Amino acid sequence: MHSGFPALLRGSGAEVSSGPRCCLIGWQHPSGGLPARGGGACREGRSEVLEEPASWSQTWRAVSAGPSPVREVADFQLSVDSLLENNNDHSRPDIQIQAMRLAEKLKCDTVVSEISTGQGTVNFKINRELLTKTVLQQVIEDGSKYGLKSELFSGLPKKRIVVEFSSPNVAKKFHVGHLRSTIIGNFIANLKEALGHQVTRINYLGDWGMQFGLLGTGFQLFGYEEKLQSSPLQHLFEVYVQVNKEAADDKNVAKSAHEFFQRLELGDMQALALWQKFRDLSIDEYMRIYQRLGVHFDEYSGESFYREKSQEVLKLLDSKGLLQKTLKGTAVVDLSGNGDPSSVCTVMRSDGTSLYATRDLAAAIDRMEKYNFDKMIYVTDKGQKKHFQQVFQILQIMGYDWAERCQHVPFGVVQGMKTRRGDVTFLEDVLNEIRLRMLQNMASIKTTKELENPEETAEQVGLAALIIQDFRGFLLSDYQFSWDRVFQSRGDTGVFLQYTHARLHSLEETFGCGYLNDFNTACLQEPQSVSILQHLLRFDEVLYRSSQDLQPRHIVSYLLTLSHLAAVAHRTLHVRNSPPEVAGARLHLFRAVRSVLANGMKLLGITPLSHQKKGCETSPVNLNTLLLQCSKTSRVWCTVSGLTFRSVAPY
């Protein structure tokens, strides 16, 4: 069932035409939502007033997404301008007259309580009690599936989806550059799974290539087994840096590295044993990092798996007449057909060893055979855009029509990730820095010692702060990382989301679930309640947007707004000392906010925090006070006797 406005119409008993001519396209939520879809409350076809628009997509684009000043007079708006053809035609009838004529033909019913006109719009105010009952019941009944059962998703077939993400380089510490791929890929996989698709999460490790020739030679020259066992990735990193310097000055070292990689390609047992040791130690370290991030994979694959299959790809390319030898002895595929150097993809070195592109071709073919995917998504930085374009194009000319099911999701570069010790290279340094800063903020608060696991709390809050900063903008954009912005005092951070969730969770536990058996919709008619209900109504639209463009920013913006609306509501909608009927209704409202907030946070890869005290009953103030202090905010919330809330300063 759609959780948006059309659901109210269908659930109300109102007469609703499902035909397109009675569908009120062009709906706009006054707070800036998408137009509502499905049936409208009108009893007469709008074709008697207006002609059909040139196209539905044209109408969709014409709906403004900006905020509207008419929240007090309308819940939804129909933009008459969006329904008219030839928007630049000055000879068309006056829009205001058209709006008035249309409003006269529409009638109020059990859903729509008031119809009026604005500047080129028809405004609709819906039955407040119906809004309250429908939204809150739907949130509570659907639970973690709220918004996902929308009619927006009802016609979508369930698909087999492969998501390849993270993909660090074996024998190197987890570089901070792999953080974005990891959290973005995790978000995409979470969203696709929530929508009911069968998702396979693949970590395609960089565990093959010339760098292992350098590393193998370097370890033989500079490596120590004791250091390898005690701190494997740090030691291998030191060895790799040293051998690169030596290879730049000594051609014999470079030659030895080249020969070592050839031995790997030919299956030399001694060389493979050393490589396998490096790989196993690396994966153990990576899994520890993934556990901290709350990320998991269904398959740990790697380039090494395709070293033989890549030779089969080369033979197949050759048999199709697509493989060309250059004067240097390398093998290339000319994607232009006319020898354009910029459209040539090298697939084999002069010594016959494979390349990154060759192994990606082999991996794609193998995954189609193994998973028969409907969609395969690669999450890497935008610097690999051309690489994937060439891989997909080669698959196409090889005759694999399913290549069009492959998609590259690129992202920009994060700049300025530095700790107090200087430049950060490794992700673990960033995670440790986040935990350290959060613990320092928490150290001065007496309730820190009462938390069951303060380090775990600090890490989860810090991760939320990191993820929200990363996801607030377009994924493709580069951005400057700022510690101050991560923990900024204005509220729009992951700390604020965690605080909001913990505060609402404590509210439920403080007053118990006895209030939540039933509620009176008439007790939730204040503007603050209505604003929250209208926002909850839009959750499916936000999920739909993110499912279409795979951008988490829509969900982030929605959750931050929801948290601010909840903060405003807490200023006036007190639970304590309110009549039981009023208190129960308000608890229902805040419970719905917390539920939707938790759903959205989990999709983003954030673990919502509650507030358990060590060895005793839950305290409504411990974690909430910590989070409030950690955000160093003077503009969010304050606890009054641990029960009621006010804003320290107005928003």
XYZ file of N, CA and C in Angstrom, residues 5 24-30 41-42 46 49-50 68 70 73-83 95-108 112 114-125:
159
model
N 0.016 10.289 -0.201
C -1.315 10.875 -0.243
C -2.361 9.995 -0.918
N -4.741 13.591 -10.251
C -4.264 14.945 -9.999
C -2.746 15.005 -10.093
N -2.229 14.890 -11.277
C -0.794 15.046 -11.459
C -0.443 16.492 -11.235
N 0.792 16.717 -10.882
C 1.196 18.075 -10.583
C 1.025 18.410 -9.120
N 0.642 17.391 -8.309
C 0.564 17.632 -6.874
C 1.915 18.087 -6.361
N 1.894 19.000 -5.439
C 3.125 19.398 -4.763
C 2.859 19.539 -3.291
N 3.656 18.825 -2.488
C 3.568 19.013 -1.049
C 4.127 20.392 -0.730
N 3.476 21.174 0.131
C 3.964 22.524 0.428
C 5.379 22.563 0.964
N -8.743 13.273 -5.596
C -10.016 13.359 -4.890
C -11.110 13.971 -5.744
N -10.783 14.324 -6.976
C -11.801 14.967 -7.806
C -12.822 13.949 -8.295
N -10.574 16.378 -15.105
C -10.039 17.709 -15.320
C -9.979 18.057 -16.792
N -11.764 20.994 -17.972
C -11.233 22.314 -17.694
C -9.928 22.545 -18.451
N -9.069 21.521 -18.425
C -7.747 21.654 -19.049
C -7.514 20.514 -20.022
N 7.302 25.896 0.118
C 6.145 26.733 -0.167
C 5.720 27.479 1.084
N 2.776 28.274 1.894
C 1.332 28.120 2.125
C 1.002 26.938 3.013
N -2.362 26.924 4.738
C -3.609 26.898 3.971
C -3.705 25.695 3.046
N -2.622 24.926 2.911
C -2.672 23.796 1.982
C -1.733 22.694 2.418
N -2.173 21.458 2.224
C -1.304 20.303 2.416
C -0.661 19.906 1.095
N -1.377 20.091 -0.003
C -0.879 19.768 -1.331
C -1.338 20.843 -2.307
N -0.556 21.011 -3.347
C -0.900 21.979 -4.375
C -0.878 21.320 -5.744
N -1.751 21.747 -6.596
C -1.741 21.363 -8.000
C -1.338 22.595 -8.799
N -0.201 22.504 -9.468
C 0.257 23.619 -10.291
C -0.450 23.557 -11.639
N -1.336 24.494 -11.885
C -2.096 24.522 -13.130
C -1.164 24.746 -14.312
N -0.139 25.544 -14.105
C 0.817 25.838 -15.167
C 1.445 24.553 -15.714
N 1.681 23.574 -14.826
C 2.329 22.332 -15.250
C 1.422 21.473 -16.112
N 0.123 21.758 -16.113
C -0.816 20.946 -16.870
C -1.060 21.470 -18.281
N -3.846 31.792 -16.410
C -3.673 30.630 -15.529
C -4.557 30.743 -14.292
N -4.675 31.951 -13.761
C -5.466 32.125 -12.552
C -6.936 31.791 -12.802
N -7.441 32.185 -13.959
C -8.824 31.852 -14.325
C -8.974 30.341 -14.440
N -7.973 29.701 -15.064
C -8.013 28.240 -15.199
C -8.031 27.577 -13.820
N -7.211 28.110 -12.891
C -7.160 27.535 -11.551
C -8.514 27.651 -10.853
N -9.151 28.809 -10.993
C -10.444 29.025 -10.352
C -11.516 28.129 -10.953
N -11.482 27.966 -12.273
C -12.470 27.101 -12.938
C -12.300 25.653 -12.502
N -11.044 25.231 -12.386
C -10.784 23.857 -11.956
C -11.231 23.660 -10.508
N -10.940 24.628 -9.632
C -11.316 24.512 -8.223
C -12.827 24.423 -8.054
N -13.556 25.136 -8.898
C -15.016 25.107 -8.825
C -15.572 23.739 -9.171
N -14.891 22.998 -10.030
C -15.391 21.692 -10.454
C -15.013 20.574 -9.479
N -14.052 20.840 -8.598
C -13.630 19.833 -7.631
C -14.457 19.971 -6.361
N -14.741 18.846 -5.725
C -15.603 18.851 -4.546
C -14.883 18.243 -3.348
N -15.146 18.772 -2.187
C -14.601 18.216 -0.955
C -15.289 16.888 -0.643
N -10.562 15.278 1.349
C -10.234 16.681 1.133
C -11.249 17.546 1.877
N -10.863 20.974 2.354
C -10.930 22.349 1.878
C -10.186 22.480 0.554
N -10.778 23.199 -0.391
C -10.148 23.464 -1.680
C -10.140 24.967 -1.901
N -8.990 25.500 -2.249
C -8.876 26.941 -2.498
C -7.894 27.150 -3.644
N -7.731 28.392 -4.046
C -6.785 28.702 -5.119
C -5.715 29.652 -4.617
N -4.530 29.519 -5.234
C -3.431 30.435 -4.979
C -2.993 31.035 -6.292
N -1.771 31.498 -6.354
C -1.239 32.066 -7.583
C -0.948 30.952 -8.581
N -1.904 30.670 -9.451
C -1.727 29.624 -10.452
C -1.795 28.225 -9.901
N -2.337 28.066 -8.690
C -2.421 26.742 -8.083
C -3.816 26.481 -7.541
N -4.124 25.198 -7.415
C -5.301 24.772 -6.663
C -4.760 24.123 -5.394
N -5.207 24.601 -4.234
C -4.702 24.140 -2.946
C -5.690 23.190 -2.288
N -5.159 22.143 -1.697
C -6.001 21.135 -1.059
C -5.564 20.947 0.385
N -6.521 20.999 1.273
C -6.276 20.708 2.674
C -6.988 19.405 2.996
